[in-house]
Structures are given as structure tokens and as C-alpha cells.
CSV table of C-alpha atoms and ligand atoms in Angstrom, one decimal:
chain,number,residue,atom,x,y,z
W,1,MET,CA,151.1,17.1,145.4
W,2,SER,CA,152.5,19.8,147.7
W,3,GLU,CA,151.0,20.0,151.1
W,4,ALA,CA,148.9,23.1,151.6
W,5,TYR,CA,147.6,24.7,154.8
W,6,PHE,CA,146.4,27.5,156.7
W,7,ARG,CA,147.4,28.1,160.4
W,8,ILE,CA,146.6,30.8,163.0
W,9,PHE,CA,149.8,31.1,165.1
W,10,ARG,CA,147.9,33.4,167.3
W,11,GLY,CA,144.5,35.1,167.4
W,12,SER,CA,142.1,32.2,167.0
W,13,HIS,CA,140.4,32.9,170.5
W,14,GLN,CA,141.7,36.5,171.3
W,15,ILE,CA,141.3,40.0,169.8
W,16,GLY,CA,144.7,41.2,168.4
W,17,GLY,CA,148.2,39.7,168.6
W,18,CYS,CA,147.4,38.3,165.2
W,19,CYS,CA,149.7,36.1,163.0
W,20,SER,CA,148.7,33.5,160.5
W,21,GLU,CA,150.2,31.5,157.6
W,22,PHE,CA,149.3,30.0,154.3
W,23,ARG,CA,152.0,27.3,153.3
W,24,LEU,CA,152.2,25.7,149.9
W,25,GLY,CA,154.9,22.9,149.9
W,26,LYS,CA,158.3,24.3,151.1
W,27,ARG,CA,157.0,28.1,150.7
W,28,ARG,CA,154.8,30.1,152.5
W,29,ILE,CA,153.4,33.7,153.4
W,30,VAL,CA,152.7,35.1,156.8
W,31,ILE,CA,149.8,37.4,157.4
W,32,ASP,CA,150.1,40.0,160.1
W,33,PHE,CA,152.6,40.0,163.1
W,34,GLY,CA,151.0,41.5,165.9
W,35,ALA,CA,151.8,42.3,169.3
W,36,ASN,CA,149.3,41.2,172.1
W,37,LEU,CA,147.0,44.2,173.0
W,38,PRO,CA,147.6,45.7,176.5
W,39,GLY,CA,145.3,43.9,178.9
W,40,THR,CA,145.4,40.5,177.1
W,41,ASP,CA,144.5,38.2,180.0
W,42,ALA,CA,147.5,35.9,180.9
W,43,PRO,CA,148.3,35.1,177.2
W,44,GLU,CA,149.3,31.6,176.6
W,45,ILE,CA,151.6,32.8,173.8
W,46,ASP,CA,153.4,35.9,174.6
W,47,ASP,CA,155.1,38.0,172.1
W,48,LYS,CA,158.6,36.4,172.5
W,49,LYS,CA,157.0,33.0,172.2
W,50,LEU,CA,155.2,34.1,168.8
W,51,VAL,CA,158.5,35.4,167.4
W,52,GLN,CA,159.8,31.9,168.3
W,53,ALA,CA,157.2,30.0,166.8
W,54,VAL,CA,156.9,32.1,163.4
W,55,PHE,CA,160.6,32.8,162.9
W,56,GLY,CA,162.5,30.4,165.3
W,57,ASN,CA,164.3,28.4,162.8
W,58,LYS,CA,166.4,29.0,159.6
W,59,GLU,CA,163.9,26.9,157.5
W,60,ASP,CA,161.0,28.8,158.2
W,61,ILE,CA,162.8,32.1,157.5
W,62,ALA,CA,164.0,30.9,154.1
W,63,ALA,CA,160.6,29.7,153.3
W,64,THR,CA,158.8,32.9,153.8
W,65,ASP,CA,158.0,34.9,150.6
W,66,ALA,CA,156.4,37.7,152.3
W,67,VAL,CA,154.8,39.2,155.6
W,68,LEU,CA,151.6,40.8,154.5
W,69,PHE,CA,150.2,43.3,156.9
W,70,THR,CA,146.5,44.1,156.5
W,71,HIS,CA,146.8,47.3,158.4
W,72,TYR,CA,148.8,49.5,160.9
W,73,HIS,CA,147.2,48.7,164.1
W,74,GLY,CA,149.8,47.6,166.7
W,75,ASP,CA,147.9,44.2,167.3
W,76,HIS,CA,148.6,43.3,163.6
W,77,VAL,CA,152.1,45.1,163.0
W,78,GLY,CA,153.4,45.2,166.5
W,79,LEU,CA,156.4,42.8,166.1
W,80,LYS,CA,157.6,44.2,162.7
W,81,ARG,CA,161.0,44.7,164.1
W,82,SER,CA,161.4,41.1,164.6
W,83,VAL,CA,161.1,40.4,160.6
W,84,LEU,CA,164.5,39.6,159.4
W,85,GLU,CA,165.7,42.0,156.7
W,86,SER,CA,165.8,39.3,154.1
W,87,VAL,CA,162.0,38.7,154.3
W,88,PRO,CA,159.9,41.2,152.2
W,89,MET,CA,157.0,42.9,154.1
W,90,TYR,CA,154.0,44.6,152.4
W,91,ILE,CA,151.3,47.2,153.7
W,92,GLY,CA,149.2,49.8,152.0
W,93,GLY,CA,151.1,52.8,150.6
W,94,THR,CA,149.1,55.5,152.4
W,95,ALA,CA,149.3,53.1,155.5
W,96,LYS,CA,153.1,53.0,155.3
W,97,ASN,CA,153.3,56.8,154.9
W,98,ILE,CA,151.3,57.3,158.2
W,99,MET,CA,153.4,54.8,160.0
W,100,LYS,CA,156.4,56.9,159.0
W,101,ILE,CA,154.7,60.2,160.5
W,102,ILE,CA,154.3,58.4,163.8
W,103,ALA,CA,157.8,56.8,163.8
W,104,SER,CA,159.4,59.9,163.2
W,105,ARG,CA,158.2,61.0,166.7
W,106,VAL,CA,158.5,57.8,168.2
W,107,ASP,CA,162.1,57.3,167.3
W,108,TYR,CA,162.9,60.8,168.4
W,109,ARG,CA,161.4,60.1,171.8
W,110,ASP,CA,163.2,56.9,172.0
W,111,LYS,CA,166.5,58.2,171.1
W,112,LYS,CA,166.2,60.8,174.0
W,113,THR,CA,165.0,58.1,176.5
W,114,ASP,CA,166.4,54.9,175.5
W,115,ALA,CA,169.4,54.9,173.5
W,116,SER,CA,169.2,51.1,173.1
W,117,ALA,CA,165.8,51.0,171.5
W,118,ALA,CA,165.9,50.0,167.7
W,119,PRO,CA,164.4,52.6,165.7
W,120,GLU,CA,161.2,51.8,163.7
W,121,MET,CA,161.7,54.0,160.7
W,122,PRO,CA,164.2,51.7,158.7
W,123,VAL,CA,161.8,48.8,159.2
W,124,ILE,CA,158.9,50.7,157.9
W,125,GLU,CA,160.9,52.2,154.9
W,126,ARG,CA,161.6,48.5,154.0
W,127,MET,CA,157.9,47.8,153.6
W,128,ILE,CA,156.5,47.6,150.1
W,129,PRO,CA,153.1,49.1,149.1
W,130,TYR,CA,150.2,46.9,147.7
W,131,PRO,CA,149.5,47.3,144.2
W,132,LYS,CA,146.2,49.2,143.4
W,133,GLY,CA,143.1,48.3,141.5
W,134,GLY,CA,142.4,44.6,142.7
W,135,LYS,CA,145.8,43.3,141.3
W,136,ALA,CA,147.0,40.1,142.4
W,137,ILE,CA,150.5,39.2,143.7
W,138,ASP,CA,151.9,35.9,143.1
W,139,PHE,CA,154.1,34.2,146.0
W,140,SER,CA,155.4,30.9,144.7
W,141,GLY,CA,152.0,29.6,143.6
W,142,ILE,CA,149.9,31.5,146.3
W,143,SER,CA,148.0,34.2,144.5
W,144,VAL,CA,146.9,37.1,146.8
W,145,THR,CA,144.7,40.0,145.8
W,146,PRO,CA,144.7,42.7,148.3
W,147,LEU,CA,141.4,44.7,148.5
W,148,TYR,CA,141.3,48.0,150.2
W,149,ILE,CA,138.5,47.7,153.1
W,150,ASP,CA,137.0,50.1,155.5
W,151,HIS,CA,138.2,49.8,159.2
W,152,SER,CA,139.3,52.1,161.9
W,153,ALA,CA,142.9,52.2,160.6
W,154,LEU,CA,143.2,54.1,157.2
W,155,ASP,CA,144.3,52.0,154.1
W,156,SER,CA,143.5,48.5,155.5
W,157,TYR,CA,143.2,45.4,153.4
W,158,MET,CA,141.4,41.9,153.0
W,159,PHE,CA,143.0,39.4,150.9
W,160,VAL,CA,141.7,36.9,148.4
W,161,VAL,CA,144.0,34.0,148.5
W,162,GLU,CA,144.1,31.4,145.6
W,163,MET,CA,146.0,28.3,146.1
W,164,CYS,CA,145.5,24.6,144.9
W,165,GLY,CA,142.2,25.5,143.1
W,166,LYS,CA,140.6,27.0,146.3
W,167,ARG,CA,139.4,30.6,146.8
W,168,ILE,CA,139.7,31.9,150.3
W,169,LEU,CA,138.8,35.1,151.7
W,170,TYR,CA,140.9,36.4,154.5
W,171,THR,CA,139.0,39.4,156.1
W,172,GLY,CA,141.4,41.0,158.5
W,173,ASP,CA,139.8,43.6,160.7
W,174,PHE,CA,136.9,45.3,158.8
W,175,ARG,CA,133.4,46.8,158.9
W,176,ASP,CA,131.2,48.5,156.4
W,177,HIS,CA,129.8,51.3,158.6
W,178,GLY,CA,132.6,53.9,158.1
W,179,ILE,CA,133.0,56.8,155.7
W,180,PRO,CA,133.4,54.4,152.7
W,181,GLY,CA,129.9,53.0,153.5
W,182,SER,CA,128.0,49.8,153.0
W,183,ASP,CA,127.2,50.3,149.4
W,184,ARG,CA,130.8,50.3,148.5
W,185,PHE,CA,131.6,47.3,150.7
W,186,ASP,CA,128.6,45.2,148.8
W,187,ARG,CA,130.1,46.3,145.5
W,188,LEU,CA,133.7,45.3,146.5
W,189,ILE,CA,132.6,42.0,147.5
W,190,GLN,CA,130.4,41.4,144.4
W,191,LYS,CA,133.0,42.5,142.1
W,192,TYR,CA,136.2,41.0,143.5
W,193,VAL,CA,135.3,38.2,146.0
W,194,GLY,CA,131.9,36.5,145.1
W,195,LYS,CA,131.8,32.7,146.1
W,196,VAL,CA,134.7,31.5,148.1
W,197,ASP,CA,135.5,28.0,149.4
W,198,ILE,CA,136.9,29.2,152.9
W,199,LEU,CA,136.1,32.5,154.8
W,200,ILE,CA,138.6,33.3,157.5
W,201,THR,CA,136.7,36.2,159.1
W,202,GLU,CA,137.4,38.5,162.1
W,203,GLY,CA,134.7,38.1,165.0
W,204,THR,CA,135.5,41.0,167.5
W,205,MET,CA,132.0,42.1,167.9
W,206,LEU,CA,130.6,38.9,169.0
W,207,SER,CA,131.9,39.6,172.6
W,208,ARG,CA,130.6,43.2,172.2
W,209,LEU,CA,127.1,42.5,171.2
W,210,GLU,CA,125.4,44.7,174.0
W,211,GLU,CA,127.9,47.5,173.6
W,212,ALA,CA,126.9,47.5,169.8
W,213,LYS,CA,123.2,47.4,170.4
W,214,ASN,CA,123.0,50.2,172.9
W,215,ASN,CA,125.1,52.6,171.1
W,216,PRO,CA,123.4,55.4,169.4
W,217,VAL,CA,126.4,56.0,167.2
W,218,GLN,CA,126.2,53.2,164.8
W,219,THR,CA,128.1,54.7,161.8
W,220,GLU,CA,130.8,57.3,161.4
W,221,ASP,CA,127.9,59.4,159.6
W,222,ASP,CA,126.1,59.4,162.9
W,223,LEU,CA,129.2,60.3,164.9
W,224,GLY,CA,129.6,63.3,162.7
W,225,CYS,CA,126.1,64.5,163.1
W,226,GLU,CA,125.9,63.9,167.0
W,227,ALA,CA,129.4,65.5,167.3
W,228,GLU,CA,128.1,68.8,165.6
W,229,LYS,CA,125.5,69.0,168.2
W,230,VAL,CA,127.8,68.8,171.2
W,231,PHE,CA,130.3,71.1,169.6
W,232,ALA,CA,127.6,73.7,169.0
W,233,ALA,CA,126.4,73.7,172.7
W,234,HIS,CA,130.1,74.2,174.0
W,235,HIS,CA,132.8,76.8,173.7
W,236,GLU,CA,135.6,74.7,174.6
W,237,ASN,CA,135.6,71.5,173.1
W,238,VAL,CA,138.2,68.7,173.8
W,239,VAL,CA,138.2,65.4,171.7
W,240,ILE,CA,139.9,62.1,172.7
W,241,VAL,CA,140.1,60.2,169.6
W,242,SER,CA,142.9,58.0,168.0
W,243,SER,CA,145.2,60.2,165.7
W,244,THR,CA,145.2,57.3,163.2
W,245,ASN,CA,141.3,56.8,163.2
W,246,VAL,CA,141.3,59.0,160.2
W,247,ASP,CA,137.6,58.5,159.4
W,248,SER,CA,136.6,59.8,162.9
W,249,VAL,CA,139.1,62.4,162.8
W,250,MET,CA,137.5,63.7,159.4
W,251,GLU,CA,134.0,63.5,160.9
W,252,PHE,CA,135.1,65.8,163.8
W,253,TYR,CA,136.7,68.2,161.4
W,254,HIS,CA,134.0,68.4,159.0
W,255,HIS,CA,131.5,68.9,161.7
W,256,THR,CA,133.2,71.7,163.6
W,257,PRO,CA,130.6,74.4,163.5
W,258,THR,CA,131.2,77.3,161.2
W,259,GLY,CA,133.1,80.0,163.0
W,260,MET,CA,134.7,77.6,165.5
W,261,ALA,CA,138.5,76.7,165.2
W,262,PHE,CA,139.4,73.1,164.5
W,263,LEU,CA,142.7,72.7,166.3
W,264,CYS,CA,145.1,69.8,166.4
W,265,ASP,CA,148.9,69.2,166.9
W,266,ALA,CA,151.5,68.6,164.1
W,267,VAL,CA,151.4,64.9,164.2
W,268,GLN,CA,147.6,64.8,163.7
W,269,ALA,CA,147.8,67.7,160.9
W,270,GLU,CA,150.4,65.6,159.1
W,271,ILE,CA,148.2,62.3,159.1
W,272,ILE,CA,145.2,64.4,157.8
W,273,GLN,CA,147.4,66.0,155.0
W,274,GLU,CA,148.6,62.5,154.1
W,275,ALA,CA,145.1,61.0,154.3
W,276,ILE,CA,143.7,64.1,152.0
W,277,SER,CA,146.4,64.1,149.5
W,278,SER,CA,146.4,60.3,148.8
W,279,ARG,CA,143.1,60.9,147.0
W,280,ASN,CA,141.9,57.4,147.4
W,281,PHE,CA,139.5,58.1,150.1
W,282,GLY,CA,136.2,59.5,149.2
W,283,ASN,CA,134.8,62.4,151.2
W,284,TYR,CA,138.2,63.4,152.6
W,285,SER,CA,138.5,66.9,151.8
W,286,TYR,CA,139.6,70.3,153.2
W,287,ARG,CA,136.5,72.2,154.1
W,288,LYS,CA,138.1,75.0,156.5
W,289,ASN,CA,141.3,75.8,158.0
W,290,ILE,CA,143.1,73.6,160.4
W,291,TYR,CA,144.8,75.5,163.1
W,292,VAL,CA,148.0,73.6,164.5
W,293,LEU,CA,149.0,73.9,168.1
W,294,CYS,CA,152.8,74.8,168.2
W,295,PRO,CA,154.4,74.7,171.6
W,296,ASN,CA,156.1,78.1,172.4
W,297,ASN,CA,154.9,79.4,169.1
W,298,TYR,CA,157.8,77.5,167.3
W,299,LYS,CA,157.0,77.4,163.6
W,300,GLY,CA,159.5,74.7,163.0
W,301,TYR,CA,156.4,72.1,163.8
W,302,MET,CA,154.7,73.4,160.7
W,303,ARG,CA,157.8,72.4,158.4
W,304,ASN,CA,156.1,69.2,157.0
W,305,LEU,CA,152.6,71.0,156.4
W,306,HIS,CA,152.4,72.4,152.9
W,307,ASP,CA,148.9,72.9,152.3
W,308,PRO,CA,147.8,76.3,152.9
W,309,HIS,CA,144.7,75.2,155.1
W,310,PHE,CA,147.3,74.4,157.8
W,311,ILE,CA,147.8,77.6,160.1
W,312,MET,CA,149.6,78.0,163.3
W,313,ALA,CA,147.2,78.2,166.2
W,314,ASP,CA,146.8,81.7,168.1
W,315,GLU,CA,145.5,81.1,171.4
W,316,THR,CA,144.0,84.4,171.8
W,317,LYS,CA,141.8,83.9,168.7
W,318,TYR,CA,140.8,80.4,169.2
W,319,ASN,CA,139.8,81.4,173.0
W,320,GLU,CA,137.5,84.1,171.4
W,321,THR,CA,136.0,81.8,168.6
W,322,GLY,CA,135.5,78.7,170.5
W,323,PHE,CA,137.2,75.6,169.2
W,324,VAL,CA,137.3,71.9,168.7
W,325,MET,CA,140.7,70.6,169.8
W,326,LEU,CA,141.8,67.0,169.1
W,327,VAL,CA,144.1,65.9,172.2
W,328,ARG,CA,146.4,63.0,173.0
W,329,PRO,CA,146.0,61.9,176.7
W,330,ASN,CA,149.4,60.2,176.5
W,331,ASN,CA,151.3,63.6,175.9
W,332,PRO,CA,151.3,65.8,179.1
W,333,ARG,CA,151.3,69.0,177.0
W,334,PHE,CA,147.4,68.5,176.5
W,335,MET,CA,146.8,68.1,180.1
W,336,GLU,CA,148.3,71.7,180.5
W,337,LEU,CA,146.2,72.9,178.0
W,338,LEU,CA,143.2,71.3,179.7
W,339,GLY,CA,144.1,72.8,182.8
W,340,LYS,CA,144.3,76.4,181.3
W,341,MET,CA,140.5,76.0,180.0
W,342,LYS,CA,137.6,77.7,181.9
W,343,ASP,CA,134.7,75.1,181.3
W,344,PRO,CA,135.8,72.5,178.9
W,345,HIS,CA,133.6,69.7,177.4
W,346,ILE,CA,135.4,66.4,176.5
W,347,THR,CA,134.1,64.3,173.7
W,348,TYR,CA,135.6,60.7,174.2
W,349,SER,CA,135.6,58.8,170.9
W,350,MET,CA,137.5,55.7,171.7
W,351,TRP,CA,136.8,52.2,172.9
W,352,SER,CA,135.0,52.4,176.4
W,353,GLY,CA,137.1,49.4,177.6
W,354,TYR,CA,140.0,52.1,178.2
W,355,LEU,CA,137.9,54.1,180.6
W,356,LYS,CA,138.0,53.8,184.4
W,357,GLY,CA,136.8,50.3,185.6
W,358,GLY,CA,136.8,49.3,181.7
W,359,LYS,CA,138.4,46.0,180.5
W,360,CYS,CA,141.7,47.7,179.5
W,361,GLU,CA,141.7,50.5,181.7
W,362,ASP,CA,144.2,53.2,180.1
W,363,LYS,CA,146.1,55.2,183.0
W,364,ASN,CA,146.7,58.1,180.8
W,365,ILE,CA,143.2,58.5,179.9
W,366,VAL,CA,141.9,57.8,183.1
W,367,ASP,CA,144.3,60.7,184.6
W,368,PHE,CA,143.2,62.9,181.6
W,369,LEU,CA,139.5,62.6,182.4
W,370,SER,CA,139.8,62.8,186.2
W,371,GLY,CA,137.6,65.7,187.5
W,372,HIS,CA,136.1,66.1,183.8
W,373,ASP,CA,134.0,63.0,183.7
W,374,ASP,CA,130.7,64.3,185.0
W,375,GLU,CA,127.7,64.1,182.6
W,376,ALA,CA,127.8,68.0,182.1
W,377,HIS,CA,131.3,68.0,180.8
W,378,PHE,CA,131.7,64.5,179.3
W,379,THR,CA,130.2,62.7,176.2
W,380,GLN,CA,131.0,59.4,174.8
W,381,LEU,CA,130.8,59.3,171.0
W,382,HIS,CA,132.3,56.3,169.3
W,383,THR,CA,131.6,53.8,166.6
W,384,SER,CA,133.4,50.4,166.3
W,385,GLY,CA,136.2,49.7,163.8
W,386,HIS,CA,134.8,46.1,163.6
W,387,ALA,CA,131.9,44.5,161.6
W,388,TYR,CA,128.7,44.0,163.3
W,389,VAL,CA,127.1,40.8,163.6
W,390,GLU,CA,124.6,41.8,160.8
W,391,THR,CA,127.5,42.7,158.6
W,392,LEU,CA,129.3,39.2,159.3
W,393,ALA,CA,126.1,37.5,158.3
W,394,LYS,CA,125.8,39.6,155.1
W,395,LEU,CA,129.4,38.8,154.0
W,396,ILE,CA,128.8,35.0,154.8
W,397,GLU,CA,125.6,35.2,152.4
W,398,MET,CA,127.4,37.0,149.8
W,399,THR,CA,130.4,34.6,149.7
W,400,LYS,CA,128.7,31.4,150.5
W,401,PRO,CA,131.7,29.7,152.1
W,402,GLU,CA,131.9,25.9,152.5
W,403,VAL,CA,134.1,26.6,155.6
W,404,ILE,CA,134.1,29.6,157.9
W,405,ILE,CA,137.1,30.0,160.2
W,406,PRO,CA,136.6,32.7,162.9
W,407,MET,CA,139.6,34.6,164.4
W,408,HIS,CA,140.4,37.9,166.0
W,409,THR,CA,137.5,37.2,168.5
W,410,GLU,CA,137.0,36.2,172.0
W,411,SER,CA,134.0,34.2,171.0
W,412,ALA,CA,135.2,31.7,168.5
W,413,ASP,CA,133.3,28.9,170.0
W,414,GLU,CA,129.9,31.0,170.0
W,415,PHE,CA,130.2,31.6,166.2
W,416,ALA,CA,128.2,28.6,165.2
W,417,LYS,CA,125.5,29.3,168.0
W,418,MET,CA,124.8,32.8,166.5
W,419,PRO,CA,121.1,32.8,165.2
W,420,GLU,CA,122.3,35.4,162.4
W,421,PHE,CA,124.7,32.6,160.9
W,422,ALA,CA,122.2,29.7,161.5
W,423,ALA,CA,122.2,28.6,158.0
W,424,TYR,CA,125.9,28.0,157.9
W,425,LYS,CA,126.5,26.7,161.5
W,426,ASP,CA,127.7,23.2,160.2
W,427,ARG,CA,130.4,24.9,158.3
W,428,VAL,CA,132.0,26.8,161.2
W,429,ASN,CA,135.2,25.3,161.8
W,430,VAL,CA,137.1,26.7,165.1
W,431,LEU,CA,140.9,26.3,165.0
W,432,ARG,CA,143.1,26.4,168.0
W,433,ASP,CA,146.5,28.6,168.0
W,434,GLY,CA,149.0,26.5,166.1
W,435,GLU,CA,146.5,24.1,164.6
W,436,VAL,CA,147.0,23.3,160.9
W,437,TYR,CA,143.9,23.4,158.6
W,438,LYS,CA,144.6,21.3,155.5
W,439,ILE,CA,143.7,23.1,152.3
W,440,ASN,CA,144.2,20.3,149.7
B,501,ZN,ZN1,142.8,44.0,165.4
B,502,ZN,ZN1,142.5,47.0,163.7
């Protein structure tokens, strides 16, 4: 019988920088090829070492049937440019289109500043979209069923992997408190997953227990409701949110009070247009006009926006009506806009670790907030992209795995000690990076 195993190249004891493989005899599939998150403490395996470990020799390259990306976050796709052209890559169709929107700007900027930088677009163009409707793909005897799952990246996937008569669930990053909601999550697991032999699950929130417990915003629904109150109380609302966190962007859009303008730039507008037009995502819809910030009133920024809800923003008008403006602190243009406002209120909707004194302090965010982060001008409203411990416990109960392998967590060794997983504590199998777990 061919040797069959699972291995985490990186990500068994850290959040992000993920890469794993399933191997059956001489063939294999690789799942995710992520860059280390900024602020990853003294990584034992840096990105260069990871590329070497995964694709360092000809045999491994030739053995790879595919690289399957769970979603578009950099800690899962960041090393995509190091995948050789001969190796097929897969990602969700809408995820691919969103990556192309971002890449068109990144490549343009890189071309101006660093002529030697390899463009992202041709790499993304090569990616193959997953089939819809829970259909399986066969890779030399390893069957993979991609299942669309709730996460802070739109069009994310978990995988049911079947090989050697074993049924394995590889969760990737997921949660059940986004717009799709926990009922959909439960139905998905019941219908397409059921009992599994091995559960390979993310455990991000195990090191963020206090943060989760003390957060009044538990769901994307809560986020929208709380945001509406803040927006209604201020005339100039500035929102810091990741442009690709489409659930949250949609909540801010839908909860912009009547009469107030919802403003964003062309990149964010194109992502919203892509998300709504893909029609796969319930509750994504146009509810009011979206005013697009076009520097120097240059209409060319609107060229990819075809829906009539997108209208070029008029500064005089939005200053009159009041507004909710999505901003990106890494773009100096927004700093200028902020400087022109009389009494702005900032809603911060990203992980608190990026703030001043946080675990991964982000200079752009800290600079942007400087002078605006007193209580009267600053509100934090954010819900995590990752499953709460209760959700992990529910998933374990629903899939009744014989073996549980944690990853994408700083607390892998705590997994078996969690009271929520007590009934399954003897089934937790913590792997080290690079360690082989035999499947047959
Ligand atoms: Zn991740
Ligand atoms: Zn993610």
C-alpha cells in the first residue's frame, strides 16, 4: 500500500504563514502557501526556508498535483509567486477576482517604485476557481471537496479530504458569526461533512480568549447595529476596516444612516461591486448609492464601476449631508482628507493588535490615529474572523473526530486542556512543523 501522510510545513504553533501537504505515494497536494504575518516573533522557519522546504527539489515539484488556497489572506497566499508555473493553483472564483482588483493597483505601484518586482497579476490569472456546489476534485487518489465557509476573507474554503478510506476535515480559517451565520454553518457541516476520522482545525482564538469574552461586538450583526448608533451621533465618520473584509464593509454600508453619504475609494468600490455581483453571498445587496472618492475629480477612477449605484463623490455635498467614509491608513491621500475634516470620529474595525502598544503595532495605523484616539473621537468596533472556542467545540461535537490536529494557533499545546473540549482531550494530536502524521 502507498504511504499516506499529512504534514504541516509551517503553522502548527503559530498564527499564519501556513503551509501543509497531503501525500499519497509519489503524489501530493499542498494546502496554502502563506507568508509569515508581520510581527511573527523570531520565526524558526522564515519564508525563504519554507519555499525551500516545500519546493526545494525537482521530485517534490513534479509530485505536486496542486496548491489549494483556502482564501486570499497573505498568511495563506503570500508566497504564491514562488509556485512554479507547472504546478496548478486553485482558489475561489470570487476570491480570485478580488485578488485581481488589488493586484492591478499593487503591480501599478510596484512598476513605478521597483521595476524589478515580479508582477502579481499573471500568477493570480493562473489560479483555477473551485467547482461550485460541494463537488469533489480528484488529485491522483486524494479527493478534495471544497466547501465555501464564513471567514473575514470573502469566498473562503474548508476541505473534506478523502484518501485511503479516511475522511478528513481541514478547516482553514473559519468562523460561524459572520453574515452567513451559524445556522448555515450547522447545515453545511451536517450536509457535507458529518463524522470524520481526522479534524485538522484552526485555533486562533485560543490565545485571544479574554479579547473575545470582553468584546461587546460578537457577530457581524452586532457590528452593524453598534456602528449605526456611532454614525448617527457624528457628522464626519471615518472607518478603518480592511477593504477585503467584505462582511464588515457591507455592514458599514448597510448601516449608514438615511440621508448620510457612504464613501469609499475606487478599489473598495470595485470589491463591493464584485462581491454583490457574484450573487453567491446572501445579504449582499445595493441599498443606497455608494459615493466614490476620485482624487482631482478624475472620472477615470470610475472606469471599472458599471453599476448605477456608484457615483463620483462631491465634497461639498457630502460635507453637507454628513458621511461614513472608509479609509486606508496606508494611503497618504486619506491622511490629507482627515486633515481637512472639522471634527472627525474614527471607528476602528481591525484587530486591536495593530494599535499602539499592540502585539503587531502597525506604523501606518498608529500615525493615522495620532491625535484622534481620545475617547470622544475614537470607537473600536470589530468582530473576529476566527471561530470562538464554543464554535470549535460545536464543530468537534458535530464531526466526532477520532483525531484532532490543531494548527494556525499559538496555543496548540493548550488545546487538550480546554474544558470545552474535555470529552475529546485524548484525541488531540499536536504536531510539530515538519512532522509527518501517517494516515494509513
Ligand atoms: Zn490565517
Ligand atoms: Zn484568514
